[in-house]
Short mmCIF file of C-alpha atoms in Angstrom, two decimals:
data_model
loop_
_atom_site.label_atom_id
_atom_site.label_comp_id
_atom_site.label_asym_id
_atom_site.label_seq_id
_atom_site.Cartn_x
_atom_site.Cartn_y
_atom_site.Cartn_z
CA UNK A 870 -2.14 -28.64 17.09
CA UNK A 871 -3.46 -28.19 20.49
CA UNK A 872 0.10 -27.03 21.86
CA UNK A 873 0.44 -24.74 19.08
CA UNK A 874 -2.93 -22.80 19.96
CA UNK A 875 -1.85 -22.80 23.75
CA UNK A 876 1.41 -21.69 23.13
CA UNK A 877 -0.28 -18.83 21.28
CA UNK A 878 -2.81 -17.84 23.95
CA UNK A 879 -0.10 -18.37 26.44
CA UNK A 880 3.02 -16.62 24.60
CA UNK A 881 1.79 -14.07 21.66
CA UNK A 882 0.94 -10.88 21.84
CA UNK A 883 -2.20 -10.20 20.22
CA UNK A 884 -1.41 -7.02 17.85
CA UNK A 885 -4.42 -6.07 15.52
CA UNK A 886 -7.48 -8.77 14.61
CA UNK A 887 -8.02 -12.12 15.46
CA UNK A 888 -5.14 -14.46 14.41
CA UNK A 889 -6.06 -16.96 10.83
CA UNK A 890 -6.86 -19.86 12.23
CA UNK A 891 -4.56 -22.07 10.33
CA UNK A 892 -0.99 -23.07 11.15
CA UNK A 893 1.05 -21.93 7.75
CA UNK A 894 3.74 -24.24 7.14
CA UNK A 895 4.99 -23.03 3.89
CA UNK A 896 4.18 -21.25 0.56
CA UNK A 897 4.81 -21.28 -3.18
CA UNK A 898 3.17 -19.48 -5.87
CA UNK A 899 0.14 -17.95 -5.18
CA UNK A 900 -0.85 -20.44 -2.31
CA UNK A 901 -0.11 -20.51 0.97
CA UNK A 902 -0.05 -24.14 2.84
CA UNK A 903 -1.16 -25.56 6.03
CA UNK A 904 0.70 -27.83 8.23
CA UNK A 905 -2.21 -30.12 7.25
CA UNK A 906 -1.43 -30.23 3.77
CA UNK A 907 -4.42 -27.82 2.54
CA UNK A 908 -3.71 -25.04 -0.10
CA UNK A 909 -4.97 -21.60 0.53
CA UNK A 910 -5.13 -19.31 -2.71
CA UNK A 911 -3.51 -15.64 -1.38
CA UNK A 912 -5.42 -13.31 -2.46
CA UNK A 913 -3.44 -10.71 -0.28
CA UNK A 914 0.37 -11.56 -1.31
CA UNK A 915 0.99 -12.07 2.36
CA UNK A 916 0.50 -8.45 3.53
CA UNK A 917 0.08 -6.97 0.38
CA UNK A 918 3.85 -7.49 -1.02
CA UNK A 919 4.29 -10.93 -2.53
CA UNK A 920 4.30 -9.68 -5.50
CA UNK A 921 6.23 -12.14 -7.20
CA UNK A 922 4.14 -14.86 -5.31
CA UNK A 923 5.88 -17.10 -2.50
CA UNK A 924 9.44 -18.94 -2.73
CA UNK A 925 10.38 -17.74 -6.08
CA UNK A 926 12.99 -18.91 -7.32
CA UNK A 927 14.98 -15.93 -8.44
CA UNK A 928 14.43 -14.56 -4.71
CA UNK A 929 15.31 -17.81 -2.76
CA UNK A 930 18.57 -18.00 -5.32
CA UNK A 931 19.53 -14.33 -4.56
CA UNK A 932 19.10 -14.51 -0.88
CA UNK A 933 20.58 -17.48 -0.73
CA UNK A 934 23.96 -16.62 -2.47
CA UNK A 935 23.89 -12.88 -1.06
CA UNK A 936 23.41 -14.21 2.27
CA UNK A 937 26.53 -16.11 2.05
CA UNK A 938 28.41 -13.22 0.85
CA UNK A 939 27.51 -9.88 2.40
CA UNK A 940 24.03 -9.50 4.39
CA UNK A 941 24.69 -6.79 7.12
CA UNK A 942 27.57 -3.98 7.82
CA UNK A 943 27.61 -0.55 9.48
CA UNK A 944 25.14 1.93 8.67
CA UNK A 945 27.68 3.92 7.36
CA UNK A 946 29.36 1.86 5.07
CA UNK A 947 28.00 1.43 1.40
CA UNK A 948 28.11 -1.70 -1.06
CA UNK A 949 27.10 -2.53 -5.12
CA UNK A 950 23.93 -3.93 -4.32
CA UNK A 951 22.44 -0.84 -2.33
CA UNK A 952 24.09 1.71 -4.95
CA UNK A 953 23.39 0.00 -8.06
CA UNK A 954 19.30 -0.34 -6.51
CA UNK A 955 19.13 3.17 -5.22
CA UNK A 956 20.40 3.96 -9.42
CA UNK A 957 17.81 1.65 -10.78
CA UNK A 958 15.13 2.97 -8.50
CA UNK A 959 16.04 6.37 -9.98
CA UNK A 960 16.29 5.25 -13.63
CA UNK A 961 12.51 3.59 -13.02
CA UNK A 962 11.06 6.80 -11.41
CA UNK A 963 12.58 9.27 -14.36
CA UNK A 964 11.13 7.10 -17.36
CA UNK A 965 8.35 7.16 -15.44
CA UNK A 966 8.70 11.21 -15.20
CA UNK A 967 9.62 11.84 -18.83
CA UNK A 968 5.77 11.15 -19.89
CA UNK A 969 4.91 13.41 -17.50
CA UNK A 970 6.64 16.70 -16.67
CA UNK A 971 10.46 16.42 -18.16
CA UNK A 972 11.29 19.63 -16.90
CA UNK A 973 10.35 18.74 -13.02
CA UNK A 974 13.30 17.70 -11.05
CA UNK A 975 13.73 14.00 -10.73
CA UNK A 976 13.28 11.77 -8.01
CA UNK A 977 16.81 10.45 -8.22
CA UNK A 978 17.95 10.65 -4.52
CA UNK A 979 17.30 6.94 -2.34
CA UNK A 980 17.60 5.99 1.24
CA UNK A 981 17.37 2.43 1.73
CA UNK A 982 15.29 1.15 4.71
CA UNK A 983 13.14 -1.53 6.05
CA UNK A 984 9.28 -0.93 6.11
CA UNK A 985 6.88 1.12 5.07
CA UNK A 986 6.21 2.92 8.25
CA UNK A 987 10.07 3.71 8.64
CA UNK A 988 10.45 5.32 4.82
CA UNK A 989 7.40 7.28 5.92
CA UNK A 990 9.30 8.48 9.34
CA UNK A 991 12.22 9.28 7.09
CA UNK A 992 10.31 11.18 4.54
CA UNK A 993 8.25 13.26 7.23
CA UNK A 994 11.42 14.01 9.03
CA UNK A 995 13.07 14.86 5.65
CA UNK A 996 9.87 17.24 4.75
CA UNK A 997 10.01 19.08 8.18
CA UNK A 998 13.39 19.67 8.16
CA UNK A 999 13.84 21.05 4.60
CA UNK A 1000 10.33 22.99 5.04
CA UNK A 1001 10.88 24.04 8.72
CA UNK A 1002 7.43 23.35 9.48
CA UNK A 1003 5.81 20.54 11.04
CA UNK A 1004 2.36 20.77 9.83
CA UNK A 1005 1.24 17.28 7.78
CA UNK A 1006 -2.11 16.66 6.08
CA UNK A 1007 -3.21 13.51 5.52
CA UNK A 1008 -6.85 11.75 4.51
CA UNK A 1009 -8.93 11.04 7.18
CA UNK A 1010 -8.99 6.87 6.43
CA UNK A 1011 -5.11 6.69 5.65
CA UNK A 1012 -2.82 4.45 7.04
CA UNK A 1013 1.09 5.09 6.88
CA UNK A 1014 2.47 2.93 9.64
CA UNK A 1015 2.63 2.17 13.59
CA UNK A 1016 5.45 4.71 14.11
CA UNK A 1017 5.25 8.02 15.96
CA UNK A 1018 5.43 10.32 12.99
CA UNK A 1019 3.82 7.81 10.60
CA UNK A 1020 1.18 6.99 13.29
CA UNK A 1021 0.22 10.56 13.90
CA UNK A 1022 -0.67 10.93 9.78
CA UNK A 1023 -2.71 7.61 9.60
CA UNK A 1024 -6.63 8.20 10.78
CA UNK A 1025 -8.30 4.64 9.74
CA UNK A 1026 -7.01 2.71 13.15
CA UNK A 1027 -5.02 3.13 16.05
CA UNK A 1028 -5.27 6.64 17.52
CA UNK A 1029 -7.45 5.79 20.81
CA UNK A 1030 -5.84 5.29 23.81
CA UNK A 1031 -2.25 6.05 23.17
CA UNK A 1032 -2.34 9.71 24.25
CA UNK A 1033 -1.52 12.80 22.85
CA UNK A 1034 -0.32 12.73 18.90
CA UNK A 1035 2.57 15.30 17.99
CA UNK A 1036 0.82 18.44 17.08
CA UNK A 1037 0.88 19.36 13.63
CA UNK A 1038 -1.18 16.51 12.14
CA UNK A 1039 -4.36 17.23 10.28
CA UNK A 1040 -6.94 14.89 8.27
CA UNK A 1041 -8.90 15.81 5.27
CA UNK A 1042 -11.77 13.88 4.24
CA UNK A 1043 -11.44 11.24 0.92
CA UNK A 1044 -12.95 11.84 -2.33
CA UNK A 1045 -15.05 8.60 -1.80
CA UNK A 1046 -17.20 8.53 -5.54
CA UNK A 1047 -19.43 5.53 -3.81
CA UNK A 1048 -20.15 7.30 -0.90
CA UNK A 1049 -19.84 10.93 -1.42
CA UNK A 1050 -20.06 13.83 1.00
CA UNK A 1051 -19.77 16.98 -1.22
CA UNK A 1052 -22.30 16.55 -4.07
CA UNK A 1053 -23.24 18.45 -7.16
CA UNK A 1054 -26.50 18.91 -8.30
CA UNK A 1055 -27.12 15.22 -9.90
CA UNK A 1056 -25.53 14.14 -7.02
CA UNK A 1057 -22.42 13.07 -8.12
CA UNK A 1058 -18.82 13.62 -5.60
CA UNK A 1059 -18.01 17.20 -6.13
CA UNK A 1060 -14.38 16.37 -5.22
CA UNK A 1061 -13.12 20.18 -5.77
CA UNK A 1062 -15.55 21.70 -3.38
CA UNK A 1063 -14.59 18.87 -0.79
CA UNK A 1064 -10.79 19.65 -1.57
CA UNK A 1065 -11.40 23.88 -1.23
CA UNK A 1066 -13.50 22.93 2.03
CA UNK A 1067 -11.10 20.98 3.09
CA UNK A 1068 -7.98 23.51 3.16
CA UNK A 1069 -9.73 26.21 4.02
CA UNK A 1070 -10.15 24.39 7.39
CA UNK A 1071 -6.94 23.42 7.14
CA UNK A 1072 -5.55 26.95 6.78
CA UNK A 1073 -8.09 28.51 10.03
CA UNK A 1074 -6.23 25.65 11.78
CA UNK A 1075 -2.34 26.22 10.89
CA UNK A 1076 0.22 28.03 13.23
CA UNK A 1077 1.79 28.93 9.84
CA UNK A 1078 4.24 26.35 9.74
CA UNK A 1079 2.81 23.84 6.70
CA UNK A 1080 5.77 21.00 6.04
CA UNK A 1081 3.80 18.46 3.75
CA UNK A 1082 0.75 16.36 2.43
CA UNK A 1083 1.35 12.67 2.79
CA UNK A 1084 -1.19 10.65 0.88
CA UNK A 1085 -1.71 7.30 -1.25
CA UNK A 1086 -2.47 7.94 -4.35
CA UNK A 1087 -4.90 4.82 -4.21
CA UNK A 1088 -6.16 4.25 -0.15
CA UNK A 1089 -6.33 0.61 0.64
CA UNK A 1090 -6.85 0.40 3.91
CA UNK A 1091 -8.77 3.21 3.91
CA UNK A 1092 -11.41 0.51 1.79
CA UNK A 1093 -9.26 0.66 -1.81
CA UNK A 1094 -10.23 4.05 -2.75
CA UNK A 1095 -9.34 5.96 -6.16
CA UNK A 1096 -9.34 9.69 -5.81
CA UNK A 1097 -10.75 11.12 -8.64
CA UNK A 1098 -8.64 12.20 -12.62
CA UNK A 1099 -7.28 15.58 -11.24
CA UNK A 1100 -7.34 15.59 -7.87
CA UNK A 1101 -4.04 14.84 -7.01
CA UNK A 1102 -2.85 17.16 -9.44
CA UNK A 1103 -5.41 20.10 -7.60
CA UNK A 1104 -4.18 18.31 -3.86
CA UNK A 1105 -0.10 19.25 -5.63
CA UNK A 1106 -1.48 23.05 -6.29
CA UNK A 1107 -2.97 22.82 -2.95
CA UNK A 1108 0.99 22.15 -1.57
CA UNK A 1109 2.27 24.64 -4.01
CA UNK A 1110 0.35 27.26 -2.68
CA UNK A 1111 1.16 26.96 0.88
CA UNK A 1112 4.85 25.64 0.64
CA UNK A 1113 3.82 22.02 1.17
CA UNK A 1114 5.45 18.85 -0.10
CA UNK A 1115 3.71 16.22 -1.66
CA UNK A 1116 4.71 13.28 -0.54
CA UNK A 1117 3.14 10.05 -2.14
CA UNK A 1118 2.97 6.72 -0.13
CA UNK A 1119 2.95 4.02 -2.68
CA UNK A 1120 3.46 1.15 -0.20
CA UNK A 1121 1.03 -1.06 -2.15
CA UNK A 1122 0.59 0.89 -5.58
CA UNK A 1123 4.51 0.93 -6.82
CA UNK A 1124 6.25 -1.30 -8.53
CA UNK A 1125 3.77 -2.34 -11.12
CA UNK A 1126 0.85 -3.47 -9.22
CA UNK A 1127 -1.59 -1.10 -10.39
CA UNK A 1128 -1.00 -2.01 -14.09
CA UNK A 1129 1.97 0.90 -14.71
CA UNK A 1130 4.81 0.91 -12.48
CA UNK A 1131 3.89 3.93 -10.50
CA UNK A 1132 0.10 4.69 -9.47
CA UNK A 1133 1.26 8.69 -10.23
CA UNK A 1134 1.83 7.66 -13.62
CA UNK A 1135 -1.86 7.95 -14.33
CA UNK A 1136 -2.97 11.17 -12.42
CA UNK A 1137 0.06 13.26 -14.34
CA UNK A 1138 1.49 14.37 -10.72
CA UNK A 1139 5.33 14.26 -9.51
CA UNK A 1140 5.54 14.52 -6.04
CA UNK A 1141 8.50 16.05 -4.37
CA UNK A 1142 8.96 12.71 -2.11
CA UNK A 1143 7.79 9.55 -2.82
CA UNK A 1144 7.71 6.38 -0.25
CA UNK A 1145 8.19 2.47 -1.32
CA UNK A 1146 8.24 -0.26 0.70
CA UNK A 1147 6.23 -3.51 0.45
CA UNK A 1148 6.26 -4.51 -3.47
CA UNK A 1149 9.56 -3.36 -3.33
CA UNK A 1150 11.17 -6.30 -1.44
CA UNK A 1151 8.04 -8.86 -2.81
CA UNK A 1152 7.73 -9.87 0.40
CA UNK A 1153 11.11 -9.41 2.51
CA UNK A 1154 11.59 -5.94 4.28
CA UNK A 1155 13.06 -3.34 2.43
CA UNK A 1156 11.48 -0.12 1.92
CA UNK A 1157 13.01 3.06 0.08
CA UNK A 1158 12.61 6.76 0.38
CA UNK A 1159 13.16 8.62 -2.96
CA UNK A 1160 12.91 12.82 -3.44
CA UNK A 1161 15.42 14.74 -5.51
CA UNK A 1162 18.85 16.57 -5.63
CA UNK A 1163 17.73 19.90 -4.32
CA UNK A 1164 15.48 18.59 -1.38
CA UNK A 1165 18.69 16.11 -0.32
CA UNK A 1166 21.30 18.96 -0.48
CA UNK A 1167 18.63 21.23 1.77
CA UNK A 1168 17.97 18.24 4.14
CA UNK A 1169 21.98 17.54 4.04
CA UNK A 1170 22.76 21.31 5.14
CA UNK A 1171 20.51 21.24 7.93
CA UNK A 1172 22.09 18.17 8.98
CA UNK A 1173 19.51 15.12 8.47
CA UNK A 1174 19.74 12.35 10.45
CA UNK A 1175 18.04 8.89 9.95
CA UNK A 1176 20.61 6.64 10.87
CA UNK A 1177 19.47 3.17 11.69
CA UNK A 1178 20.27 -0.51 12.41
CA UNK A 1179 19.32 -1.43 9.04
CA UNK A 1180 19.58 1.24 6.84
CA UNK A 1181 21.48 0.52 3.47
CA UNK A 1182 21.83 -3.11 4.10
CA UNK A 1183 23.33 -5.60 1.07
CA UNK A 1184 20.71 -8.34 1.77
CA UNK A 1185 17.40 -6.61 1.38
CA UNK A 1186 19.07 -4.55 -1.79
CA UNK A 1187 20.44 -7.49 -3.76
CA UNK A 1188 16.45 -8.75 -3.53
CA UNK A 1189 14.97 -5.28 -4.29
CA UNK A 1190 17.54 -5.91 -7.81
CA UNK A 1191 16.36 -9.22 -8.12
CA UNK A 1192 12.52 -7.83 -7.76
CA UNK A 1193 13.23 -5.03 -10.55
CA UNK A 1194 14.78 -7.59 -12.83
CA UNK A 1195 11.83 -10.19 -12.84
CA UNK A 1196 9.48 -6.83 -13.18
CA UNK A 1197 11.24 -5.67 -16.10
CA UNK A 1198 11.79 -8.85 -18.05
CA UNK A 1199 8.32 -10.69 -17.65
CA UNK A 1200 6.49 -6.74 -18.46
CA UNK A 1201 4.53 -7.55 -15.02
CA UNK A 1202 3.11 -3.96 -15.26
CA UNK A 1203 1.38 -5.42 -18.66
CA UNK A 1204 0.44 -8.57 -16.34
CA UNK A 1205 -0.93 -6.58 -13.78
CA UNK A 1206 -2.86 -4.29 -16.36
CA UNK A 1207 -4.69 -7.52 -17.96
CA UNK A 1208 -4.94 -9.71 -15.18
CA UNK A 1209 -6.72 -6.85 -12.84
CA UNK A 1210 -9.27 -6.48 -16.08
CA UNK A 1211 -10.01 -10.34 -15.99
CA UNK A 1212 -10.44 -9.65 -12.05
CA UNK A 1213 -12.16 -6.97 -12.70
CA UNK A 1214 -15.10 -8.20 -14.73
CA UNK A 1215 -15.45 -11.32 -12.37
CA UNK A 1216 -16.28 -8.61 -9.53
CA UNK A 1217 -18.74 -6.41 -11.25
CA UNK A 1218 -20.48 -9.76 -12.27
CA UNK A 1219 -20.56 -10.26 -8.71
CA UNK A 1220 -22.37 -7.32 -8.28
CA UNK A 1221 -24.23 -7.39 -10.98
CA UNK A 1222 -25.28 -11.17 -9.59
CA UNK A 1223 -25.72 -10.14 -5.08
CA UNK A 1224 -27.67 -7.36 -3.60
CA UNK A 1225 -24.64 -7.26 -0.71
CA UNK A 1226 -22.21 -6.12 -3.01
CA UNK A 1227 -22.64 -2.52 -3.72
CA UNK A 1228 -19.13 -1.51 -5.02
CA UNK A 1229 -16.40 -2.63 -6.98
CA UNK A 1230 -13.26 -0.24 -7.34
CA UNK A 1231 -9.39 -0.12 -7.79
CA UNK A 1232 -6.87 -0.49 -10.43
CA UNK A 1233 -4.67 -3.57 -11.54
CA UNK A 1234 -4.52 -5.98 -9.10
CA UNK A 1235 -5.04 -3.70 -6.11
CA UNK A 1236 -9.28 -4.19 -6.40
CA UNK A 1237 -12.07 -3.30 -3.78
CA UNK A 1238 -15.26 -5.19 -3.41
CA UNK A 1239 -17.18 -3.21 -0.92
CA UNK A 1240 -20.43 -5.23 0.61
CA UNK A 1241 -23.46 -3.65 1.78
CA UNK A 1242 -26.11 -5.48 4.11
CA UNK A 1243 -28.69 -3.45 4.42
CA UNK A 1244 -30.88 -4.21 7.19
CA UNK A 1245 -28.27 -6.61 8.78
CA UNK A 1246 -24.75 -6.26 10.32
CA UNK A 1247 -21.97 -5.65 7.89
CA UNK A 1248 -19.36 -6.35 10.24
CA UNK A 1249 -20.95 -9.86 11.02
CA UNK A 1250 -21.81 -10.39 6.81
CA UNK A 1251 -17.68 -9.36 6.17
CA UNK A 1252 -16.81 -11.90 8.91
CA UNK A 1253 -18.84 -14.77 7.85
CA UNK A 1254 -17.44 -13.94 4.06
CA UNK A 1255 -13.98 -14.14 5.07
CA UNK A 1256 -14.29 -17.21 7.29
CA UNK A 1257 -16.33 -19.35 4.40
CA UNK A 1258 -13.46 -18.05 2.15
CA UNK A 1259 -11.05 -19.44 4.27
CA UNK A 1260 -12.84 -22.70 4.20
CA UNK A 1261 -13.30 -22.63 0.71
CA UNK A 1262 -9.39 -22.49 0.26
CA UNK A 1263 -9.24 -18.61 -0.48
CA UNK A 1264 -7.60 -16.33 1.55
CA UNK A 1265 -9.11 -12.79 2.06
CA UNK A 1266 -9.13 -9.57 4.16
CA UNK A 1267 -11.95 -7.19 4.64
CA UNK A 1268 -11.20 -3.78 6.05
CA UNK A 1269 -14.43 -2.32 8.18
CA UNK A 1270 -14.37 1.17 8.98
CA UNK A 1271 -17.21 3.22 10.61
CA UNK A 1272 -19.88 4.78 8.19
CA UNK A 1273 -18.87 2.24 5.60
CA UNK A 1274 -18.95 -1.15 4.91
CA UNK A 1275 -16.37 -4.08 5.10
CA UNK A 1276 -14.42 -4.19 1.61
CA UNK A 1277 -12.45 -6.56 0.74
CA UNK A 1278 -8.81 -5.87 -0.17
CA UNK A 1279 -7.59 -8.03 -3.31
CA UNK A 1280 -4.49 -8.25 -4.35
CA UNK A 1281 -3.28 -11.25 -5.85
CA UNK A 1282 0.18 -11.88 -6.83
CA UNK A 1283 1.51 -10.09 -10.33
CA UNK A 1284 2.77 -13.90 -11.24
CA UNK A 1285 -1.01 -15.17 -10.51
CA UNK A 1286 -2.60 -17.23 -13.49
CA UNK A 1287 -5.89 -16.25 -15.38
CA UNK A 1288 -7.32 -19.81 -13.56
CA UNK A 1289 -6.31 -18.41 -10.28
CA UNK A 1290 -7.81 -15.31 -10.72
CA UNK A 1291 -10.62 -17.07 -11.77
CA UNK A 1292 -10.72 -19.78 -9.09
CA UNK A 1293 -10.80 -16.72 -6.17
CA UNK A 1294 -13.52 -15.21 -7.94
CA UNK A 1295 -15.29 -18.78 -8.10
CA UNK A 1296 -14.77 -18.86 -4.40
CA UNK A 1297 -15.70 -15.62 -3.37
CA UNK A 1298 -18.95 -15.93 -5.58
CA UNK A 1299 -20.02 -18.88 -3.62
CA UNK A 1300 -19.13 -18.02 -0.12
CA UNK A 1301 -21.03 -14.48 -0.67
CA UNK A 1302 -24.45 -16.39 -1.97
CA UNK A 1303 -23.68 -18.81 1.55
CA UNK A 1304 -23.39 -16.12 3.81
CA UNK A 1305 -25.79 -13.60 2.48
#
């Protein structure tokens, strides 16, 4: 144990907070286990993409056999399990269209990638090229990845200190309901005066050369916030108006976890380009862009290039088909959809039951708990949370931002049981009342 931790101090390079201090030997299920033996309940499937839970056995079976077959080639060469995902992606995205808008051209073209930061890279570089702008709006507390392009649209962490961004980025504030800026007269978020505000700074701003808006349609690490019914579809109009894309990050919303398999599904919006990455590989790295014919064949004409290492590789694919199978067979969109109400209630009765809880908000199993501490620190209440979690045998993560407090990102597996769900809220119940 003690060589582990001085190996670490000696060898790893610290990249964001403070390391978990537990040595994870392996995981199954919804749990994640210590060398030690101990069993941690995940309430953040891993970064936010175990979906299916750890070591499932579908997944372990499929890399395992694909593995032994075909795993890596040349970017340029093609195989079944990268075609037949990049159709099934398609097929997914226009049933998911047809409620919607049947006339609106379907997202039916894929590029296969890695993470969610590159398929945002790729969709930026798609958006300027097609557009011929380079102008990108984004919300002021999004995050979209640790890449140059991707970097320069995310506004919750990371922009201090690195230099200059590429010019062309711009951040509009979020249509936060809990903690609202605009307001009407019974003080309610008056999200379309915000939005109007918003562009019209925007448009005092812009050399004239608008390429996109790249959003989530639900923030998470901006603190798990919902825009408002209608504002995405007033954000599209927005685009529409200038020549914008719309380009929807659904890192952590697609595939189900949000209780239908797109988050778009419930705002009534299509956007022209729409991101995928971790739910997509439940856990391993694959990531997908996916826009339609027309915006391909303009990118194609002007000669688009995003030609990597990794791009269209058999391994990741053959588990992205594995992941859509389980989804479709077990109805995890269902799952999600009654599990995050059973999650749900146990968080409002938290609030209902602690002063330092003063929001809960989200859909599915992506759910926000946001504490408040009034006269103490919020950063030091969110810490001592997390840590008695951790003790408890629940892992957690809080995201603290300036001018709000920590909130806790939960996002259990899809495959979680109801005694699961209620064990983390059990645990979560008790370490707020300790720390508090």
């Amino acid at each position: 144990m003690t060589d582990f931790w001085s190996d670490v101090e000696r060898h790893v390079v610290r990249y964001g907070g403070a390391f978990t201090p537990e040595i994870i030997a392996r995981a199954e299920g919804s749990h994640v286990i210590t060398e030690d033996g101990r069993r941690i309940l995940d309430f953040t499937s891993g970064q936010m993409s175990a979906i299916l839970g750890h070591a499932h056995p579908e997944i372990v079976a499929t890399v395992r056999r694909q593995v032994a077959e075909l795993d890596h080639v040349f970017s340029g060469m093609l195989s079944r399990p990268v075609v037949d995902l990049s159709r099934r992606l398609a097929e997914s995205l226009g049933a998911a269209q047809a409620a919607i808008d049947p006339a609106a051209d379907q997202l039916e073209k894929v590029l296969l990638l890695t993470t969610g930061a590159e398929s945002n890279e790729a969709a930026l570089r798609m958006a300027k090229l097609v557009t011929g702008g380079h102008e990108i709006v984004s919300f002021a507390r999004s995050w979209h990845g640790m890449t140059q392009a991707a970097a320069g649209a995310t506004y919750s962490a990371g922009r201090r200190g690195y230099g200059p961004a590429a010019p062309g980025n711009f951040a509009i504030p979020v249509p936060n309901a809990y903690r609202p800026d605009f307001t009407t007269p019974d003080g309610r978020l008056d999200w379309q005066r915000q939005l109007d505000h918003a562009f019209e700074l925007f448009d005092a701003q812009s050399v004239g050369a608008p390429a996109a808006c790249l959003v989530e349609p639900i923030l998470s690490s901006g603190g798990v916030i919902e825009p408002p019914m209608g504002y995405l579809a007033a954000l599209r109009r927005k685009c529409r108006e200038r020549g914008m894309l719309l380009i929807l990050d659904e890192a952590q919303t697609g595939l189900c976890r949000t209780g239908t398999w797109y988050a778009f599904q419930r705002d009534g919006v299509v956007p022209d380009i729409i991101t995928l990455s971790k739910t997509l590989g439940a856990g391993l790295p694959l990531a997908a862009v996916v826009t339609t014919a027309a915006i391909e064949q303009a990118a194609h004409e002007r000669g688009f290039l995003f030609y990597t290492t990794h791009v269209s590789d058999p391994l990741p694919a053959a588990v992205g088909n594995t992941v859509l199978d389980i989804l479709e067979r077990d109805g995890l969109d269902q799952r999600a959809a009654k599990l995050g109400d059973q999650l749900r209630r146990g968080l409002l009765e938290l609030r209902d039951r602690h002063d330092t809880v003063g929001d809960v908000r989200g859909r599915g199993l992506l759910q926000g708990l946001e504490l408040v501490a009034g006269g103490t620190d919020t950063d030091r209440l969110g810490a001592e949370v997390t840590r008695r979690c951790l003790e408890l045998g629940l892992h957690m993560n809080v995201v603290q931002l300036p001018g709000m407090g920590g909130t806790f990102r939960i996002a259990p597996p899809l495959t979680s049981s109801e005694e699961e769900i209620a064990r983390g809220v059990e645990i979560l119940d008790r370490a707020i009342t300790e720390a508090s």
